[in-house]
Coordinates of C-alpha atoms and ligand atoms in Angstrom, one line a residue:
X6 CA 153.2 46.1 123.6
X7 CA 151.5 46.2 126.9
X8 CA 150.3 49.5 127.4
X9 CA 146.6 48.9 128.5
X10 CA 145.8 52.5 128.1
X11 CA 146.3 52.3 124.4
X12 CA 149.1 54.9 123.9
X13 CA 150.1 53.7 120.7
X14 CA 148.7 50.2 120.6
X15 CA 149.7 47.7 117.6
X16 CA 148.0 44.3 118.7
X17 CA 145.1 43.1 116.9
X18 CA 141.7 44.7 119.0
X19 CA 144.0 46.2 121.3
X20 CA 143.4 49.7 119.6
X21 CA 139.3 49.3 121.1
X22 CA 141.2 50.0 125.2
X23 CA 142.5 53.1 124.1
X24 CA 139.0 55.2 124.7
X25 CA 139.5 54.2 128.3
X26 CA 142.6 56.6 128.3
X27 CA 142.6 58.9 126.2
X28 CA 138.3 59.3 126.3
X29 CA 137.8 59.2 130.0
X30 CA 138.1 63.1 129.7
X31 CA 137.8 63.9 126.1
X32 CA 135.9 67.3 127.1
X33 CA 138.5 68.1 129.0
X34 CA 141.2 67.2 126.6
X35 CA 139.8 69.3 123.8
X36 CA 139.3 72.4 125.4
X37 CA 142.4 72.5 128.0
X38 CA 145.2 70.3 126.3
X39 CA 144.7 70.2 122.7
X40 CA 144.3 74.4 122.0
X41 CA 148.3 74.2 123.0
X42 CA 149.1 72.3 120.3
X43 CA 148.3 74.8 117.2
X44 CA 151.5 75.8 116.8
X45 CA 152.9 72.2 115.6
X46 CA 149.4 72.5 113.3
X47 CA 149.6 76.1 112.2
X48 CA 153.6 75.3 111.6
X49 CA 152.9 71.5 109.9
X50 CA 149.7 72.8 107.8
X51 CA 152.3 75.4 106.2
X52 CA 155.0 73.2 105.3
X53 CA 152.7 70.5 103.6
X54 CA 151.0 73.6 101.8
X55 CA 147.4 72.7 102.7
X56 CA 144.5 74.2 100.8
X57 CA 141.8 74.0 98.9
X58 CA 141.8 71.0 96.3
X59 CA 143.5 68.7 99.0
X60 CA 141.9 65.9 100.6
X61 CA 143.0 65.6 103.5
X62 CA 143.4 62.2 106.4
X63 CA 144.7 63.0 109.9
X64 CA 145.7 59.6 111.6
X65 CA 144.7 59.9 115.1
X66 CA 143.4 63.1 114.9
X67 CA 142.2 63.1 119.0
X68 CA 139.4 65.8 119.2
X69 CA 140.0 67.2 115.6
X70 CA 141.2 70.8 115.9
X71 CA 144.0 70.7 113.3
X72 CA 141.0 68.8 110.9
X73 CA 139.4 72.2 111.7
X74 CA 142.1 74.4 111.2
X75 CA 142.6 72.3 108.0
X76 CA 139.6 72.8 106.6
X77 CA 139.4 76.7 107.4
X78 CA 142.8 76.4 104.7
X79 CA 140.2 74.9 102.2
X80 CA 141.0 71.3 102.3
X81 CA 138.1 68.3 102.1
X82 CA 138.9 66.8 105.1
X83 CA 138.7 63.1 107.4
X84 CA 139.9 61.8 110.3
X85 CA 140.5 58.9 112.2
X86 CA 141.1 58.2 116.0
X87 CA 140.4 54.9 118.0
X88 CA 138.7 56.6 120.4
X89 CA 134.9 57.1 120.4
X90 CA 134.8 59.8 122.7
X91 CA 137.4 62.0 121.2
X92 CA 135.7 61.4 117.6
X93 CA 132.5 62.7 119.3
X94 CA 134.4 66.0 119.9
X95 CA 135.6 65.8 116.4
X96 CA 132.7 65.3 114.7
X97 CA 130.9 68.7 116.7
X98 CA 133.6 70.4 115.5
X99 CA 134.3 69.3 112.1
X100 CA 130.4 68.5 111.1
X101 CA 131.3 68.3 107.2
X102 CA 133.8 65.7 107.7
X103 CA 134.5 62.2 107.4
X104 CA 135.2 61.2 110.8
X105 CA 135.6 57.5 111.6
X106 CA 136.4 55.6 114.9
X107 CA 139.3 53.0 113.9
X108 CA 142.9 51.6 114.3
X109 CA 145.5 53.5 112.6
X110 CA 147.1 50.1 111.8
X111 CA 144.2 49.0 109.3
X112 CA 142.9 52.5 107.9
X113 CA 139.2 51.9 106.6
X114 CA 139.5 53.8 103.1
X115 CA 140.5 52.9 99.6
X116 CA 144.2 53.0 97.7
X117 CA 145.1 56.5 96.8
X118 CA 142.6 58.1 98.6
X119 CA 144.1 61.5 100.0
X120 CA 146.5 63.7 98.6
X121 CA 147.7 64.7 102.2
X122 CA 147.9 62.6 105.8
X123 CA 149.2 64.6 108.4
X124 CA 150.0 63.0 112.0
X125 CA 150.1 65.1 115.1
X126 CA 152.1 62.7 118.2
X127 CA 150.2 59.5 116.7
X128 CA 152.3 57.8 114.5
X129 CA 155.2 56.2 116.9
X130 CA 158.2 54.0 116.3
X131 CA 155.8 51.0 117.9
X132 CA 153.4 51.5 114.8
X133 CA 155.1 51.4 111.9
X134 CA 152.4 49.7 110.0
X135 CA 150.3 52.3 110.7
X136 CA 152.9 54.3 108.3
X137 CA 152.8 51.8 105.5
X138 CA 148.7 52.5 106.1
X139 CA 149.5 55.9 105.2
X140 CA 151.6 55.5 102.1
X141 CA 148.5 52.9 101.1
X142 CA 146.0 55.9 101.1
X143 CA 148.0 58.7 99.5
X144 CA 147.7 59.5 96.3
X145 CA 150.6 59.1 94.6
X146 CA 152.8 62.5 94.8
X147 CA 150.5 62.9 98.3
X148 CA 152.2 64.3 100.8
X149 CA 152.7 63.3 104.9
X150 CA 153.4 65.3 107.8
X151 CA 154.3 63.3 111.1
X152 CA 155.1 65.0 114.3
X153 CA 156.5 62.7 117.0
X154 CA 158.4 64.1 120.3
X155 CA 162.0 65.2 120.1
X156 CA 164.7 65.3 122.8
X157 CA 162.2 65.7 125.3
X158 CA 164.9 65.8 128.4
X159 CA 166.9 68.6 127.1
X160 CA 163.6 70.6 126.6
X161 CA 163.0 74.0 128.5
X162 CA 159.4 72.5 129.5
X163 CA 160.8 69.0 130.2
X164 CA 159.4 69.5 133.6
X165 CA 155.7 69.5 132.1
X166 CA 156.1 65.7 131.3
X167 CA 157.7 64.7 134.3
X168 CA 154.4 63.7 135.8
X169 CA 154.0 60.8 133.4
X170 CA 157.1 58.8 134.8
X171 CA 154.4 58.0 137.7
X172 CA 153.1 55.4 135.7
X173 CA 154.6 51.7 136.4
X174 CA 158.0 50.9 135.2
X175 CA 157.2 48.8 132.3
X176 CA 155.1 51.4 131.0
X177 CA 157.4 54.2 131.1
X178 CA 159.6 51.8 129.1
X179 CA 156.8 51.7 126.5
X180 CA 156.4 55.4 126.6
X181 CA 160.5 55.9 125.8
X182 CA 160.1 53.2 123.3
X183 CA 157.1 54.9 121.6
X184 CA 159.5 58.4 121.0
X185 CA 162.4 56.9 119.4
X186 CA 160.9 57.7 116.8
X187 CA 162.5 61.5 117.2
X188 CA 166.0 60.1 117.5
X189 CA 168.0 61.4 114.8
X190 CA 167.7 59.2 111.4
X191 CA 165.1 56.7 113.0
X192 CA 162.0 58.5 110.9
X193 CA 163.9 58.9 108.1
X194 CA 165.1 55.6 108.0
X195 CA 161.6 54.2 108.4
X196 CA 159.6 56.6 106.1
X197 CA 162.6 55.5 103.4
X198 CA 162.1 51.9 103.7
X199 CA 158.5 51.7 103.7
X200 CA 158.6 53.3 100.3
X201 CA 158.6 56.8 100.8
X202 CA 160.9 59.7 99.1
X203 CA 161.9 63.1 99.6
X204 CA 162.2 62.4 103.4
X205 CA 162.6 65.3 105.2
X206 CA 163.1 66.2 109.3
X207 CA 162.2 69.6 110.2
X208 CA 161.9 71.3 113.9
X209 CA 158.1 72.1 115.2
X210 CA 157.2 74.5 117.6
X211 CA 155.2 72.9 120.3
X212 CA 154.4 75.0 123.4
X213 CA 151.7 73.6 126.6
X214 CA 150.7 76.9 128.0
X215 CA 148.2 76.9 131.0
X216 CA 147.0 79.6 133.1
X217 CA 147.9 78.1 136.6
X218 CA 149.3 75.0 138.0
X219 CA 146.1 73.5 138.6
X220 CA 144.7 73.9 134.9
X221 CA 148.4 72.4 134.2
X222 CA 147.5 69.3 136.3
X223 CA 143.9 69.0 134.8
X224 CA 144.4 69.5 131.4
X225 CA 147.7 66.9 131.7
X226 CA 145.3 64.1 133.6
X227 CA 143.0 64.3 130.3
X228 CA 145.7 62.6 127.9
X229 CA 146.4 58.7 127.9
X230 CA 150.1 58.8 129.4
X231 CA 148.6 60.2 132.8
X232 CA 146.1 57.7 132.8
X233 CA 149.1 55.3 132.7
X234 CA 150.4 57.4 136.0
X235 CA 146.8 57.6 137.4
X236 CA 146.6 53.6 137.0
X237 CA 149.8 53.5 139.3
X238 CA 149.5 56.0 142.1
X239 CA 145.5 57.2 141.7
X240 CA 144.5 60.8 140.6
X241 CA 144.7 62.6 143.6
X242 CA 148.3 62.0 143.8
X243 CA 149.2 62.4 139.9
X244 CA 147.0 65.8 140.4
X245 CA 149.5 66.8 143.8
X246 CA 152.5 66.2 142.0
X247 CA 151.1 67.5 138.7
X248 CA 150.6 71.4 141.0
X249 CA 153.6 70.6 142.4
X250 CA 155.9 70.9 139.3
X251 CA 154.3 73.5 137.9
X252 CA 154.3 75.3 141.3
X253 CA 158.5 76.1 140.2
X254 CA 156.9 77.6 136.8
X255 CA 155.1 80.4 137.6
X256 CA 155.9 83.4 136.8
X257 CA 154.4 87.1 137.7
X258 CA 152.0 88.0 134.9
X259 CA 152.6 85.4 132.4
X260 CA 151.0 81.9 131.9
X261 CA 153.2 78.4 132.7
X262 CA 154.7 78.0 129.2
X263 CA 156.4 74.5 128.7
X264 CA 158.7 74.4 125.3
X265 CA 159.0 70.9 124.1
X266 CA 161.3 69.9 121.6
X267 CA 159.0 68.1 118.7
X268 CA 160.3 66.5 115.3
X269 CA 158.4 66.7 112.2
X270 CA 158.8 64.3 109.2
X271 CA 157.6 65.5 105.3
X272 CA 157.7 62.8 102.7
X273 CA 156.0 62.1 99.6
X274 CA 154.6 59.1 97.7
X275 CA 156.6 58.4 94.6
X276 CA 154.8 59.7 91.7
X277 CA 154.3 56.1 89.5
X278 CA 156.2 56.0 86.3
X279 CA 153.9 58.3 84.1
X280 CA 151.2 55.9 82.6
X281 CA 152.0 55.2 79.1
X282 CA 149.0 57.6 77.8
X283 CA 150.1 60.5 80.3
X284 CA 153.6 59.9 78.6
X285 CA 151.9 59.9 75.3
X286 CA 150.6 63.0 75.8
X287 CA 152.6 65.5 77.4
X288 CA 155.0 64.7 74.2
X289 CA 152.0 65.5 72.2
X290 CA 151.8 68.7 73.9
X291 CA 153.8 70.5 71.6
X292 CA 151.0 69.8 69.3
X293 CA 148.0 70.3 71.5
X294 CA 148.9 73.7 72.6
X295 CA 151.3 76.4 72.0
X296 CA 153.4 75.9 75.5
X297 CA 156.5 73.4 76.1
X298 CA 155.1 70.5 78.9
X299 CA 156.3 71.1 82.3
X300 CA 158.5 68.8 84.4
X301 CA 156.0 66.2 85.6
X302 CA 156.4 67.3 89.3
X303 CA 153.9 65.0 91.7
X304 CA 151.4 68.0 91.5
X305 CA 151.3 67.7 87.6
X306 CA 150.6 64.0 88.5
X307 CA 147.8 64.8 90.7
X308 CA 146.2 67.0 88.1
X309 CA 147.1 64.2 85.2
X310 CA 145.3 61.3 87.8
X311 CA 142.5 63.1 88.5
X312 CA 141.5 63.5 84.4
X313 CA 142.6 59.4 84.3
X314 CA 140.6 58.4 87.3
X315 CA 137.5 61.2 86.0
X316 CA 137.2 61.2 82.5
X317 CA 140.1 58.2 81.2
X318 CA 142.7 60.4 79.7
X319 CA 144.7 63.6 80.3
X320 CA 143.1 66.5 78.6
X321 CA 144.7 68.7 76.9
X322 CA 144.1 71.9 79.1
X323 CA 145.7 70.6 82.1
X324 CA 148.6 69.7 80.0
X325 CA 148.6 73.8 79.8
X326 CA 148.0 74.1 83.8
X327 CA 150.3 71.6 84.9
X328 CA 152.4 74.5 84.5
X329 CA 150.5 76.1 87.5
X330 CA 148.4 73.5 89.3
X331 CA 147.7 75.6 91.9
X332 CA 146.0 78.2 90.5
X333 CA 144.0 75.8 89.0
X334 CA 142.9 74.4 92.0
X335 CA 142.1 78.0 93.5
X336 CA 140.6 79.2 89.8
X337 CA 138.0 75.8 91.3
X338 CA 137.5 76.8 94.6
X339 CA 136.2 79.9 93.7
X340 CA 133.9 78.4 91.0
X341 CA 132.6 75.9 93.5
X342 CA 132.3 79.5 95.8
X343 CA 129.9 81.3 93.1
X344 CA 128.0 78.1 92.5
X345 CA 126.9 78.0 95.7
X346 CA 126.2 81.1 96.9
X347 CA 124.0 81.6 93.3
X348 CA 122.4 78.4 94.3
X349 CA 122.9 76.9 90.5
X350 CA 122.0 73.5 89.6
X351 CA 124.6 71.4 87.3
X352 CA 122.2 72.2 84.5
X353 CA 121.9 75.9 85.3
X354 CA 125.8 75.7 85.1
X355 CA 125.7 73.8 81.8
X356 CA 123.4 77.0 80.5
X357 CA 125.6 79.5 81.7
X358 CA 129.3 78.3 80.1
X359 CA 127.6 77.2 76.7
X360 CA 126.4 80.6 76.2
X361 CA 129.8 82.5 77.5
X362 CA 132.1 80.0 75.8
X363 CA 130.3 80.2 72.6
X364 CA 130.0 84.0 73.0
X365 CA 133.8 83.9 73.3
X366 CA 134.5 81.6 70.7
X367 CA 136.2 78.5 72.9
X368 CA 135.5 75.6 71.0
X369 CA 136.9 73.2 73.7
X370 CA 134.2 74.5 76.5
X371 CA 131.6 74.8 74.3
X372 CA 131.9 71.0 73.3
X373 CA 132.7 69.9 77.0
X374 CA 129.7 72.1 78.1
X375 CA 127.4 71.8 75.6
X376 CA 127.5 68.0 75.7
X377 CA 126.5 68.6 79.1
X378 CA 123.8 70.4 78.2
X379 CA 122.9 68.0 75.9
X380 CA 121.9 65.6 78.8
X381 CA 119.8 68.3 80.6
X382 CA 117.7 69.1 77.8
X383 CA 119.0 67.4 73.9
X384 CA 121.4 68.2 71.9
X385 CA 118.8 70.3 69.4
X386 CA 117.9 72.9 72.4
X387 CA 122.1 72.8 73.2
X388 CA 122.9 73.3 69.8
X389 CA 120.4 76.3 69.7
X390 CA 122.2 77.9 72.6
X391 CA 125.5 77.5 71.2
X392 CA 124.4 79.6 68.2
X393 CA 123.1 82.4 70.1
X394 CA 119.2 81.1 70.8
X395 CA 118.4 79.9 74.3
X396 CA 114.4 79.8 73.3
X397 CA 114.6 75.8 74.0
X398 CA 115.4 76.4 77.3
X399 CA 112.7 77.4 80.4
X400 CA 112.4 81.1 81.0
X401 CA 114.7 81.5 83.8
X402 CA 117.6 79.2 82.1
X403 CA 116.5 81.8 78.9
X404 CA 117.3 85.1 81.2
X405 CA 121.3 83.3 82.4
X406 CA 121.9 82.3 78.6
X407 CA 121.3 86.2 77.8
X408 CA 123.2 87.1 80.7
X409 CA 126.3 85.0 80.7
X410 CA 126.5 86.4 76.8
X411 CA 126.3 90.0 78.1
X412 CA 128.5 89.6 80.2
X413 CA 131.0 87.8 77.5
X414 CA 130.3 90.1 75.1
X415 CA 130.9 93.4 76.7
X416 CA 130.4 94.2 80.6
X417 CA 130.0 98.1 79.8
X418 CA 127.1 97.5 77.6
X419 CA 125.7 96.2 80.6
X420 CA 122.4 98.1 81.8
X421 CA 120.1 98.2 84.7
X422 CA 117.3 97.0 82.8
X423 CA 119.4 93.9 81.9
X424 CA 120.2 93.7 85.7
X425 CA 116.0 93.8 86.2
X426 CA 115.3 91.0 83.9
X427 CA 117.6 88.6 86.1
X428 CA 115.2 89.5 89.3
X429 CA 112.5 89.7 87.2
X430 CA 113.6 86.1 86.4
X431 CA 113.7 85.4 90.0
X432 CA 117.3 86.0 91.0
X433 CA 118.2 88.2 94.0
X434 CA 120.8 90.4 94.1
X435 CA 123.4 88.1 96.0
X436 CA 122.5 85.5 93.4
X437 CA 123.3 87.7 90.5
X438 CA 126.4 88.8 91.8
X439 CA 127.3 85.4 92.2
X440 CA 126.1 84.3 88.8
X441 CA 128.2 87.0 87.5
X442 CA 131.1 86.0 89.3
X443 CA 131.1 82.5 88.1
X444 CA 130.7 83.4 84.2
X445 CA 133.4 85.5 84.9
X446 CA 135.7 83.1 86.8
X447 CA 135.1 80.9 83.6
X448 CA 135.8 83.2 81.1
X449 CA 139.2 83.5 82.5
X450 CA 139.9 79.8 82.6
X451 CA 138.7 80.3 79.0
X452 CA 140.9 82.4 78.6
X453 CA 144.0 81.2 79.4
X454 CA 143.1 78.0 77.1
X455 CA 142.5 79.7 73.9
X456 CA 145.2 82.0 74.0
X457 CA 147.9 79.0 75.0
X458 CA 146.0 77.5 71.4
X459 CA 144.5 74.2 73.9
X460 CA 143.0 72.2 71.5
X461 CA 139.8 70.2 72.3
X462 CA 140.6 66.4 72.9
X463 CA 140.2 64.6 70.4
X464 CA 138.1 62.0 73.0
X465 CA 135.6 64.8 73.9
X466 CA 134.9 65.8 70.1
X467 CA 134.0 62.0 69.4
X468 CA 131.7 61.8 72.3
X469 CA 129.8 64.9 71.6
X470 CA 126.7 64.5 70.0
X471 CA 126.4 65.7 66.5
X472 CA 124.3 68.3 66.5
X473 CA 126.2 70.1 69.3
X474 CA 129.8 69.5 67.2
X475 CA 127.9 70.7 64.0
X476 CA 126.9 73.9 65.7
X477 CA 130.0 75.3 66.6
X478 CA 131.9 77.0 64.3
X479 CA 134.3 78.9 66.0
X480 CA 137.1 78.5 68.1
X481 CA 140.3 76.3 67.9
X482 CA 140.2 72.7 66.1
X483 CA 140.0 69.4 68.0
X484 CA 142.9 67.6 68.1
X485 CA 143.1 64.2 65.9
X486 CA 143.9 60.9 67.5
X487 CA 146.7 61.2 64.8
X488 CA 149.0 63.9 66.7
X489 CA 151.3 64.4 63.7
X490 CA 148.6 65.9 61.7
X491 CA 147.6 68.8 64.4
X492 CA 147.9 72.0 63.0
X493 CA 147.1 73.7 66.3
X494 CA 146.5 76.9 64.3
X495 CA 143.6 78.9 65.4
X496 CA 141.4 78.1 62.4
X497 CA 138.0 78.2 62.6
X498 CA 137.5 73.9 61.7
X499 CA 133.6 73.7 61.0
Ligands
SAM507 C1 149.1 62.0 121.6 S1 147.4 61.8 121.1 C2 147.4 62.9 119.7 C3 146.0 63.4 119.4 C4 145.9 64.5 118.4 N1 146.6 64.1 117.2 C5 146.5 65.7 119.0 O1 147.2 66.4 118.3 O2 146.1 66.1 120.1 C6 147.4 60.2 120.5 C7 146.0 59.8 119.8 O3 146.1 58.6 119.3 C8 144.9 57.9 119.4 N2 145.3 56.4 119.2 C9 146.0 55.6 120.0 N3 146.1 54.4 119.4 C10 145.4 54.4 118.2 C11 145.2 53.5 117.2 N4 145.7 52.3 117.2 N5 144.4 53.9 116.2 C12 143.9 55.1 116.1 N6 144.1 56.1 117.0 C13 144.9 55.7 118.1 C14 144.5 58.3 120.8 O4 143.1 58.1 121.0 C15 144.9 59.7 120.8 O5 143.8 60.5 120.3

């Protein structure tokens, strides 16, 4: 590999030369070259079904606009790119995320890491370590989107790359060697053997559109190819011929549109033989809630690995939401929503689903919750607000226990004067609303778990501390380590 403007490098340190090409105009790059390109994200983005709950890694990720498009989907999101000057544009534009200059051949975070990596044009057949990388940091069941050039030649805006042939001989050869990567069966041959499954090849829409010939020619001389083609024949001359070309492409009242063929690959990490416990227990489920377990899809494992990697086991309410994952992760992005635009503190939370889970009757929140509570203040002042008497607590925790149990109890009952004691507390209006919003969102989670007869683990009963597990007398049983003796029938147990 000899390209020295580090298209695509894969020798050791060779990834630091890039910058010179593809940085020397990184300004330039973002804001004329890249904004063509969110078709292929918009398009990829779709297909990989990016949104909130993901964690997201794109390799090579230039100046970062899909990382910004992927984060207005909702995902948590971090990028990579070896050059320092397009990471600078990144990081403006993308300030919450984690944005690191590196070589896509040695990615700098942990196993099992992300639950998507997408790649837009910079994963090539010349880096195929830089795929096993990516199958490294998915999760297992995470998905990958590659993009990599198609039959460029037989394009309609083949024209718009001619320019780059400029560059010497050897590294035109370099740039043809880079794309075979969108010859039919060549990504899905290499995605197979490095370990990936349900390979996929789909068509992406990719579209350069430019004003005029001349933003054409500057927005082309910002990428790393021309810089290739600049190397050879200087700038003035790539810039002539750049015009030139796109001269033939104008047309009356339209902008120069150039229609590349691109390739897109999908594939997922194989899901890793269920861990013996996760086995265990979605043949228990039958036991620990009313509904059948669902196939264990590689979305079921993300839910299941998050609860082993969190708390050490798989708990019994997302055996119940495996059946809808999604809704689960949207059910927390809108929790996450009301917590902070009420501006509540984990212990404020703690207050708030102990008093509208035990107003409800769920056992299982109230334990999870109350133990929680527990920590904040001790398990006599929990157990107090389980059974209906937040006077433990400081006055403004006092005013959400009473709130979150109006709210459980009846929301018509509600009156103005209960609305005045939550400003009087010190809430404003937005924060009440939110505050509401939240009990609310839990109360349906809550919901959904007592009436599918979710037991509480059996883990999370032994680890609560007494006082709390004495107070409440409602709701659904734990579950015994000793499945066969579950009842699962909505008994009050204490
Ligand atoms: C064709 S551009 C694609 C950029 C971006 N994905 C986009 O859609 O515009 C290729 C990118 O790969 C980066 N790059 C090249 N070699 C790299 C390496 N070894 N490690 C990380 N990034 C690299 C370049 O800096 C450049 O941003």
């Amino acid at each position: 590999m000899t390209s020295e403007a580090g298209i695509g490098q894969t020798g050791k340190e060779q990834w630091r030369m890039v910058d010179e090409g593809w940085g020397r105009r990184a300004v330039e790059f973002a804001a004329l070259c890249e904004p063509s390109n969110v078709r292929e994200y918009v398009a990829m983005h779709q297909r990989l079904g990016v949104g909130t709950g993901d964690r997201l890694l794109d390799i090579a990720c230039g100046s970062g606009l899909a990382l910004e498009l992927a984060g207005i989907r909702g995902a948590r999101c971090a990028g990579l790119d070896a050059s320092p000057r397009l990471i600078a544009v990144a990081k403006d534009r993308n300030p919450d995320a984690d944005l690191r200059v590196g070589d896509m051949n040695a990615l700098p975070w942990e196993d099992d890491s992300f639950s998507v990596v997408t790649s837009f044009r910079g994963i090539w057949g010349t880096t195929p370590q830089a795929v096993e990388e990516t199958l490294r940091v998915l999760l297992p069941g995470g998905r990958v989107g590659l993009t990599v050039w198609g039959h460029i030649k037989v394009s309609p805006g083949a024209w718009a790359m001619a320019p780059f042939t400029l560059a010497t001989e050897e590294k035109v050869q370099n740039q043809a060697d880079m794309v075979a990567l969108g010859r039919p069966g060549a990504g899905e041959t290499l995605l197979s053997e490095i370990g990936f499954t349900e390979v996929e090849r789909i068509e992406v829409p990719f579209v350069f559109e430019f004003a005029d010939p001349e933003a054409y020619a500057r927005g082309l001389a910002a990428t790393g190819p021309a810089f290739e083609a600049i190397q050879t024949v200087g700038e003035e001359a790539f810039i002539e011929a750049a015009v030139e070309v796109a001269r033939q492409q104008v047309r009356d009242g339209l902008p120069i549109r150039a229609q590349i063929a691109l390739v897109g690959y999908l594939a997922t990490k194989p899901t890793r033989p269920l861990a013996r416990s996760t086995a265990d227990r979605a043949a228990e489920v039958q036991s620990v809630s009313f509904l059948a377990p669902p196939p264990p899809t590689h979305e079921v494992q993300r839910l299941f690995d998050a609860d082993l990697n969190g708390v050490g086991y798989v708990m019994n309410m997302s055996l119940l939401w495996a059946h809808l994952p999604s809704a689960l992760d949207r059910l927390a992005g809108l929790l996450s929503e009301a917590t902070e635009a009420g501006s509540l503190s984990t212990a404020q939370r703690s207050v708030l689903i102990t008093a509208a889970a035990s107003e409800l009757g769920d056992s299982y929140c109230s334990l999870a919750w109350g133990t929680k509570l527990a920590a904040a203040t001790s398990p006599e002042v929990a157990a107090a607000v389980i059974q209906g008497d937040p006077s433990g607590l400081e006055g403004i925790d006092q005013a959400l226990a009473r709130w979150a149990r109006l709210v459980a109890t009846e929301p018509n009952a509600v009156t103005a004067e209960d609305v005045q004691a939550m400003r009087d507390a010190g809430f404003d209006d937005s924060q009440i609303f939110a505050i509401t919003a939240f009990v609310a969102f839990r109360l349906a989670f809550s919901t959904v778990n007592d009436a599918l007869g979710a037991l509480p683990d059996h883990e999370l009963d032994a680890s609560t501390p007494e006082q709390v597990r004495h107070a409440i007398t409602f709701g659904r049983p734990p579950a015994t380590s000793d499945v066969e003796n579950r009842t699962g029938k909505p008994d009050a147990v204490r």
